[in-house]
Amino acid sequence: MSPTPDCSLDRHCPLSAVTRWHYEADVVVLGFGASGASAAIEAARAGAKVSLFEVAAGSGGTSALSGGEIYMGGNGGTPIQRAAGFEDATEDLYKYLVMVGGPNADAAKARLYADNSLRHFEWLQAQGIEYKNSYIAERCIEPSTDDCLIWSGSEEAYPFVNEAKPAPRGHCPKFVGMGGGRYVMEKLAGQVSALGVEVTYNARALSLVADEYGRVHGLVVRVGGEQRYARARRGVILCAGGFIMNREMVKQHAPLMLRSLHPIGTVDDGSGIRLGMSVGGATVNMAEGFSTVPWYPPGSLVKGIFINEHGQRFINEDCYHGRVSHYMLQQDGVRIWLLADHDTYGVSDMHTLAKIEIGAAGDTWEDVERELKLPEKSLVSSVAIYNHYAARGEDPMFRKAKKWLKPLDKPPFVALDCRKDHCFFSSFTLGGLDTLPTGEVLNEGREPVPGLFAAGRTACGLPRWGEGYSSGMSLADATFFGRQAGRRAATA
Amino acid sequence: MSPTPDCSLDRHCPLSAVTRWHYEADVVVLGFGASGASAAIEAARAGAKVSLFEVAAGSGGTSALSGGEIYMGGNGGTPIQRAAGFEDATEDLYKYLVMVGGPNADAAKARLYADNSLRHFEWLQAQGIEYKNSYIAERCIEPSTDDCLIWSGSEEAYPFVNEAKPAPRGHCPKFVGMGGGRYVMEKLAGQVSALGVEVTYNARALSLVADEYGRVHGLVVRVGGEQRYARARRGVILCAGGFIMNREMVKQHAPLMLRSLHPIGTVDDGSGIRLGMSVGGATVNMAEGFSTVPWYPPGSLVKGIFINEHGQRFINEDCYHGRVSHYMLQQDGVRIWLLADHDTYGVSDMHTLAKIEIGAAGDTWEDVERELKLPEKSLVSSVAIYNHYAARGEDPMFRKAKKWLKPLDKPPFVALDCRKDHCFFSSFTLGGLDTLPTGEVLNEGREPVPGLFAAGRTACGLPRWGEGYSSGMSLADATFFGRQAGRRAATA
């Protein structure tokens, strides 16, 4: 029988109701994905006794579903960037991170990460993660080889290119095929194990324990059907993922994400965020999420143009696929097409996940417009304006870079059907608890909640704006700021 | 000296630290705008001893800055709707409220309000608020006369008109000129006084008082430089407005609203919302706000078309000015124009607040396009497509209603400059604490926080989506759901 029947994820358990601690540690970590592993490693290295609880039967979390790509650079470039000819300045990385953070970017986190990104690369290698010294110049989502460096954001596209010198910054681990995230997690989990962190699997978080002043003292978990109390002498670190799998929370907070039918998540039920809120933690950007249909490769399609159901263009198509996809979600209606001509089609090279089908085809753009049942001249005018300027190497409306400009004038013409309910349109959430760069969870007045930390998608981190997300940012944030939280909690 | 130095808006004060209650009541209400007044009236009528605290030196809050317009109908129509020839069905009001609530509309609140809106009209009259039996058919923002019924939303526009039979529902009080909100507040404040509610002005809320289980027991206020404790035996009702005047919170949560330079608020510093969060209350739609440039009257301008800096249309211009303005905010860049021809200009009738200036003029649309330095054919194509269909009484792209369609073909032509930093562009926030229709504040798991209620813009109510706001919805929500909270708290 529970002495605290009212406790829940959303109502903390009073310290006075705890009669026995079943676990005692300096630092309690919830969640064994990349952020939890990184936090546990650094806390243990700082001398703390660490106890880690994970709801699943093994390590990995949603990090293990990813490609394992990590966004890094600055400081003159990682060795792999430099070998590929990119001297990536810290200020360029910083400016890019602030721009892609959107209108409420976290400049303090961007600063800390930009200054220490190269050291973070070295740290990852020290954990046993290997990187091949190689670079892929072509547009790609995730290498099918064990190659490393890719362009994984909108660095070369307007408006980013105007403010920050571009460089490729997506570092994929030396792992053949998809599934690099699993490889990264195995290396991190190996360190967690070697450091003697006490790991309890199949442990579901029920509630935080806090005293009447709101200081966090521990965590209540269910293990083997029993309610158990874990004392955290210095701090609890919430690394329990986002909330994309909790469809009620998505509907309430990020309804735009409901338009994307393929959530990327394992647990990601919002439990970490809710635990933080139960002791007054503030949330930020709960409406924001990453979502994408991976519409390239082939890179030739970047020379095509997207139109909405008004026949209008809406973005420079040389942006990262996720940025373009986020604009797709925001258009009126559900019908979106990617227009290509004979020279730009090349769909045989399309990523197997994408499988975007042809919605209409014809020998003239008038034919395509008619087949799509669009208002007369709507699509045709958009193509005419685009072609007129593209022939001169210009795109005054959306500023696609010159190398992607080519009149779409070689029949046959096609309109690829990018309807959100027809394509693979994946998503995860970017909103979460407000934290300092140290991982300390903040209340709405931006004072730390004593004894509480968060990292990964439980926090609102560097990646916090759907329009700005770049591949590798979530794992970069999870590992780097997981480490900060572990270090700070160990010495709190 | 305070026994609880750590207490703040964001950290509740533990009950055990309270040594003396300076005030004792059944129900404590924070804020003396429309929601606080309505809550206090109903709580007192239900037999509760009520104590109301207001930070300003008098009643009114932001409600008193408004036009006093209240959105009501359904139930066959109010007497004023019926006299004007509108039999407004409850289901039509309900459907409209759900549609304008956006993707996470609160159907339970819409249901309760639609079913009881006519009774609410009678209640307002019973408090002494008078309404003239008159109707204004023309487009207007707020009558300069004492007339009552106006079209105050997007009822007749696509997509709303397809789902719910339209009716005018904005009821303005019998008060000549702007300032009807002050009149409404004086009537409500008179009732508060007559019912013997204890009112303390110049009282700033500092913190909620809660026990270790999270139940709310009272409020800490600063009065005359002293920290004082107010006990609420049954409940605290937070009616302290939104957060539009707290620019840090706006930047953090609703950065789009920063583009609107004229916040509508008195206190509205987010203190009510923060108090709720300090005891685990969840927030909803913190990124959402109302914002508008009142671009009509004259109604003739509704026959014009808006274009963004790509020369593209983006909405059916017959929507409510706030919906159109919200789309303006969302366009790329800052340049927006309203195009009109000789027959539709009529700016002499423009609302004095609006003062939208001419950005370009010419005898051909090519001249205007050139003067605005837009890409060749961008504006011209948009006008040509619009004119082509308007001549046939159609608008297949955006579905503006037939009565507003007329080719823009009588020179001279003008582009009115609607840049956000040039026009009067007002705003207030729509995000706030999640509540039940009874006013009970909910945590993220949608369980009530014991002893805590909220109403008005401190809560996320019926109006919760910038694209859907209609004039009169905020006061409708504040008064009606303030009443529900008062009643429920009195009997809690």
PDB file of C-alpha atoms in Angstrom, chain A residues 209-315:
ATOM      1  CA  VAL A 209       9.704  13.593  -3.959  1.00  0.00           C
ATOM      2  CA  ALA A 210       9.908  17.200  -2.766  1.00  0.00           C
ATOM      3  CA  ASP A 211       9.829  18.962   0.566  1.00  0.00           C
ATOM      4  CA  GLU A 212       7.390  21.698   1.457  1.00  0.00           C
ATOM      5  CA  TYR A 213       9.781  24.343   0.111  1.00  0.00           C
ATOM      6  CA  GLY A 214       9.803  22.645  -3.268  1.00  0.00           C
ATOM      7  CA  ARG A 215      13.297  21.155  -3.075  1.00  0.00           C
ATOM      8  CA  VAL A 216      13.540  17.826  -4.878  1.00  0.00           C
ATOM      9  CA  HIS A 217      14.867  14.910  -2.813  1.00  0.00           C
ATOM     10  CA  GLY A 218      14.186  11.861  -4.900  1.00  0.00           C
ATOM     11  CA  LEU A 219      12.061   9.856  -7.233  1.00  0.00           C
ATOM     12  CA  VAL A 220       9.284   7.329  -6.777  1.00  0.00           C
ATOM     13  CA  VAL A 221       9.464   4.426  -9.223  1.00  0.00           C
ATOM     14  CA  ARG A 222       7.512   1.241  -9.799  1.00  0.00           C
ATOM     15  CA  VAL A 223       9.808  -1.785 -10.003  1.00  0.00           C
ATOM     16  CA  GLY A 224       8.499  -5.341 -10.135  1.00  0.00           C
ATOM     17  CA  GLY A 225       5.016  -4.130  -9.298  1.00  0.00           C
ATOM     18  CA  GLU A 226       6.242  -2.373  -6.140  1.00  0.00           C
ATOM     19  CA  GLN A 227       6.404   1.318  -5.406  1.00  0.00           C
ATOM     20  CA  ARG A 228       9.967   2.185  -4.437  1.00  0.00           C
ATOM     21  CA  TYR A 229      11.645   5.346  -3.236  1.00  0.00           C
ATOM     22  CA  ALA A 230      14.991   6.495  -4.602  1.00  0.00           C
ATOM     23  CA  ARG A 231      16.813   9.147  -2.652  1.00  0.00           C
ATOM     24  CA  ALA A 232      18.913  11.678  -4.576  1.00  0.00           C
ATOM     25  CA  ARG A 233      21.178  13.441  -2.115  1.00  0.00           C
ATOM     26  CA  ARG A 234      22.324  15.982  -4.708  1.00  0.00           C
ATOM     27  CA  GLY A 235      19.883  15.916  -7.553  1.00  0.00           C
ATOM     28  CA  VAL A 236      17.497  14.148  -9.891  1.00  0.00           C
ATOM     29  CA  ILE A 237      18.244  14.446 -13.623  1.00  0.00           C
ATOM     30  CA  LEU A 238      15.245  13.979 -15.911  1.00  0.00           C
ATOM     31  CA  CYS A 239      16.307  12.486 -19.260  1.00  0.00           C
ATOM     32  CA  ALA A 240      13.061  10.798 -20.201  1.00  0.00           C
ATOM     33  CA  GLY A 241      12.581  12.079 -23.731  1.00  0.00           C
ATOM     34  CA  GLY A 242       9.872  14.270 -25.231  1.00  0.00           C
ATOM     35  CA  PHE A 243       6.134  13.707 -25.610  1.00  0.00           C
ATOM     36  CA  ILE A 244       5.519  12.749 -29.230  1.00  0.00           C
ATOM     37  CA  MET A 245       4.033   9.342 -28.231  1.00  0.00           C
ATOM     38  CA  ASN A 246       1.535  10.936 -25.833  1.00  0.00           C
ATOM     39  CA  ARG A 247      -1.066  11.870 -28.397  1.00  0.00           C
ATOM     40  CA  GLU A 248      -3.234  13.711 -25.848  1.00  0.00           C
ATOM     41  CA  MET A 249      -0.307  15.966 -24.975  1.00  0.00           C
ATOM     42  CA  VAL A 250       0.509  16.442 -28.652  1.00  0.00           C
ATOM     43  CA  LYS A 251      -3.078  17.436 -29.350  1.00  0.00           C
ATOM     44  CA  GLN A 252      -3.088  19.829 -26.409  1.00  0.00           C
ATOM     45  CA  HIS A 253       0.285  21.463 -26.977  1.00  0.00           C
ATOM     46  CA  ALA A 254       1.605  20.781 -30.470  1.00  0.00           C
ATOM     47  CA  PRO A 255      -1.445  20.163 -32.638  1.00  0.00           C
ATOM     48  CA  LEU A 256       0.471  20.959 -35.836  1.00  0.00           C
ATOM     49  CA  MET A 257       2.476  17.783 -35.180  1.00  0.00           C
ATOM     50  CA  LEU A 258      -0.716  15.727 -35.496  1.00  0.00           C
ATOM     51  CA  ARG A 259      -0.500  16.394 -39.222  1.00  0.00           C
ATOM     52  CA  SER A 260       2.614  14.277 -39.247  1.00  0.00           C
ATOM     53  CA  LEU A 261       1.594  10.628 -39.026  1.00  0.00           C
ATOM     54  CA  HIS A 262       4.922   9.007 -38.181  1.00  0.00           C
ATOM     55  CA  PRO A 263       6.064   9.915 -34.668  1.00  0.00           C
ATOM     56  CA  ILE A 264       9.665   9.004 -33.886  1.00  0.00           C
ATOM     57  CA  GLY A 265       9.736   7.783 -30.325  1.00  0.00           C
ATOM     58  CA  THR A 266      10.082   4.890 -27.939  1.00  0.00           C
ATOM     59  CA  VAL A 267       8.580   5.945 -24.612  1.00  0.00           C
ATOM     60  CA  ASP A 268       8.467   9.754 -25.082  1.00  0.00           C
ATOM     61  CA  ASP A 269       5.224   9.982 -23.160  1.00  0.00           C
ATOM     62  CA  GLY A 270       5.954  13.362 -21.614  1.00  0.00           C
ATOM     63  CA  SER A 271       6.557  11.858 -18.193  1.00  0.00           C
ATOM     64  CA  GLY A 272       9.850  13.697 -17.670  1.00  0.00           C
ATOM     65  CA  ILE A 273       8.314  17.047 -18.552  1.00  0.00           C
ATOM     66  CA  ARG A 274       5.317  16.388 -16.321  1.00  0.00           C
ATOM     67  CA  LEU A 275       7.539  15.478 -13.361  1.00  0.00           C
ATOM     68  CA  GLY A 276       9.330  18.792 -13.773  1.00  0.00           C
ATOM     69  CA  MET A 277       6.084  20.748 -13.967  1.00  0.00           C
ATOM     70  CA  SER A 278       4.839  19.062 -10.789  1.00  0.00           C
ATOM     71  CA  VAL A 279       7.441  20.999  -8.788  1.00  0.00           C
ATOM     72  CA  GLY A 280       6.975  24.293 -10.597  1.00  0.00           C
ATOM     73  CA  GLY A 281       9.292  23.779 -13.585  1.00  0.00           C
ATOM     74  CA  ALA A 282       8.417  26.004 -16.523  1.00  0.00           C
ATOM     75  CA  THR A 283       8.060  24.743 -20.073  1.00  0.00           C
ATOM     76  CA  VAL A 284       9.095  26.456 -23.287  1.00  0.00           C
ATOM     77  CA  ASN A 285       8.009  26.006 -26.923  1.00  0.00           C
ATOM     78  CA  MET A 286       5.583  23.190 -26.256  1.00  0.00           C
ATOM     79  CA  ALA A 287       3.996  23.826 -29.670  1.00  0.00           C
ATOM     80  CA  GLU A 288       7.249  23.208 -31.525  1.00  0.00           C
ATOM     81  CA  GLY A 289       8.392  19.984 -33.113  1.00  0.00           C
ATOM     82  CA  PHE A 290      10.635  18.607 -35.773  1.00  0.00           C
ATOM     83  CA  SER A 291       8.899  17.022 -38.696  1.00  0.00           C
ATOM     84  CA  THR A 292      10.000  16.028 -42.134  1.00  0.00           C
ATOM     85  CA  VAL A 293       9.323  14.151 -45.272  1.00  0.00           C
ATOM     86  CA  PRO A 294      12.812  13.317 -46.600  1.00  0.00           C
ATOM     87  CA  TRP A 295      12.149  14.605 -50.115  1.00  0.00           C
ATOM     88  CA  TYR A 296      15.782  14.514 -51.236  1.00  0.00           C
ATOM     89  CA  PRO A 297      17.965  12.876 -52.447  1.00  0.00           C
ATOM     90  CA  PRO A 298      18.140  13.167 -55.384  1.00  0.00           C
ATOM     91  CA  GLY A 299      19.782  16.571 -55.157  1.00  0.00           C
ATOM     92  CA  SER A 300      18.406  17.346 -58.609  1.00  0.00           C
ATOM     93  CA  LEU A 301      14.980  17.807 -57.024  1.00  0.00           C
ATOM     94  CA  VAL A 302      16.328  20.834 -55.158  1.00  0.00           C
ATOM     95  CA  LYS A 303      16.144  22.473 -58.586  1.00  0.00           C
ATOM     96  CA  GLY A 304      12.402  21.871 -58.564  1.00  0.00           C
ATOM     97  CA  ILE A 305       9.893  24.141 -56.831  1.00  0.00           C
ATOM     98  CA  PHE A 306       7.281  23.447 -54.176  1.00  0.00           C
ATOM     99  CA  ILE A 307       3.791  24.853 -54.581  1.00  0.00           C
ATOM    100  CA  ASN A 308       0.808  24.852 -52.243  1.00  0.00           C
ATOM    101  CA  GLU A 309      -2.818  24.390 -53.214  1.00  0.00           C
ATOM    102  CA  HIS A 310      -3.040  28.030 -54.257  1.00  0.00           C
ATOM    103  CA  GLY A 311      -0.364  27.275 -56.851  1.00  0.00           C
ATOM    104  CA  GLN A 312       2.084  29.488 -54.932  1.00  0.00           C
ATOM    105  CA  ARG A 313       5.693  28.868 -54.015  1.00  0.00           C
ATOM    106  CA  PHE A 314       6.447  29.239 -50.322  1.00  0.00           C
ATOM    107  CA  ILE A 315      10.153  28.666 -49.623  1.00  0.00           C
TER     108      ILE A 315
END
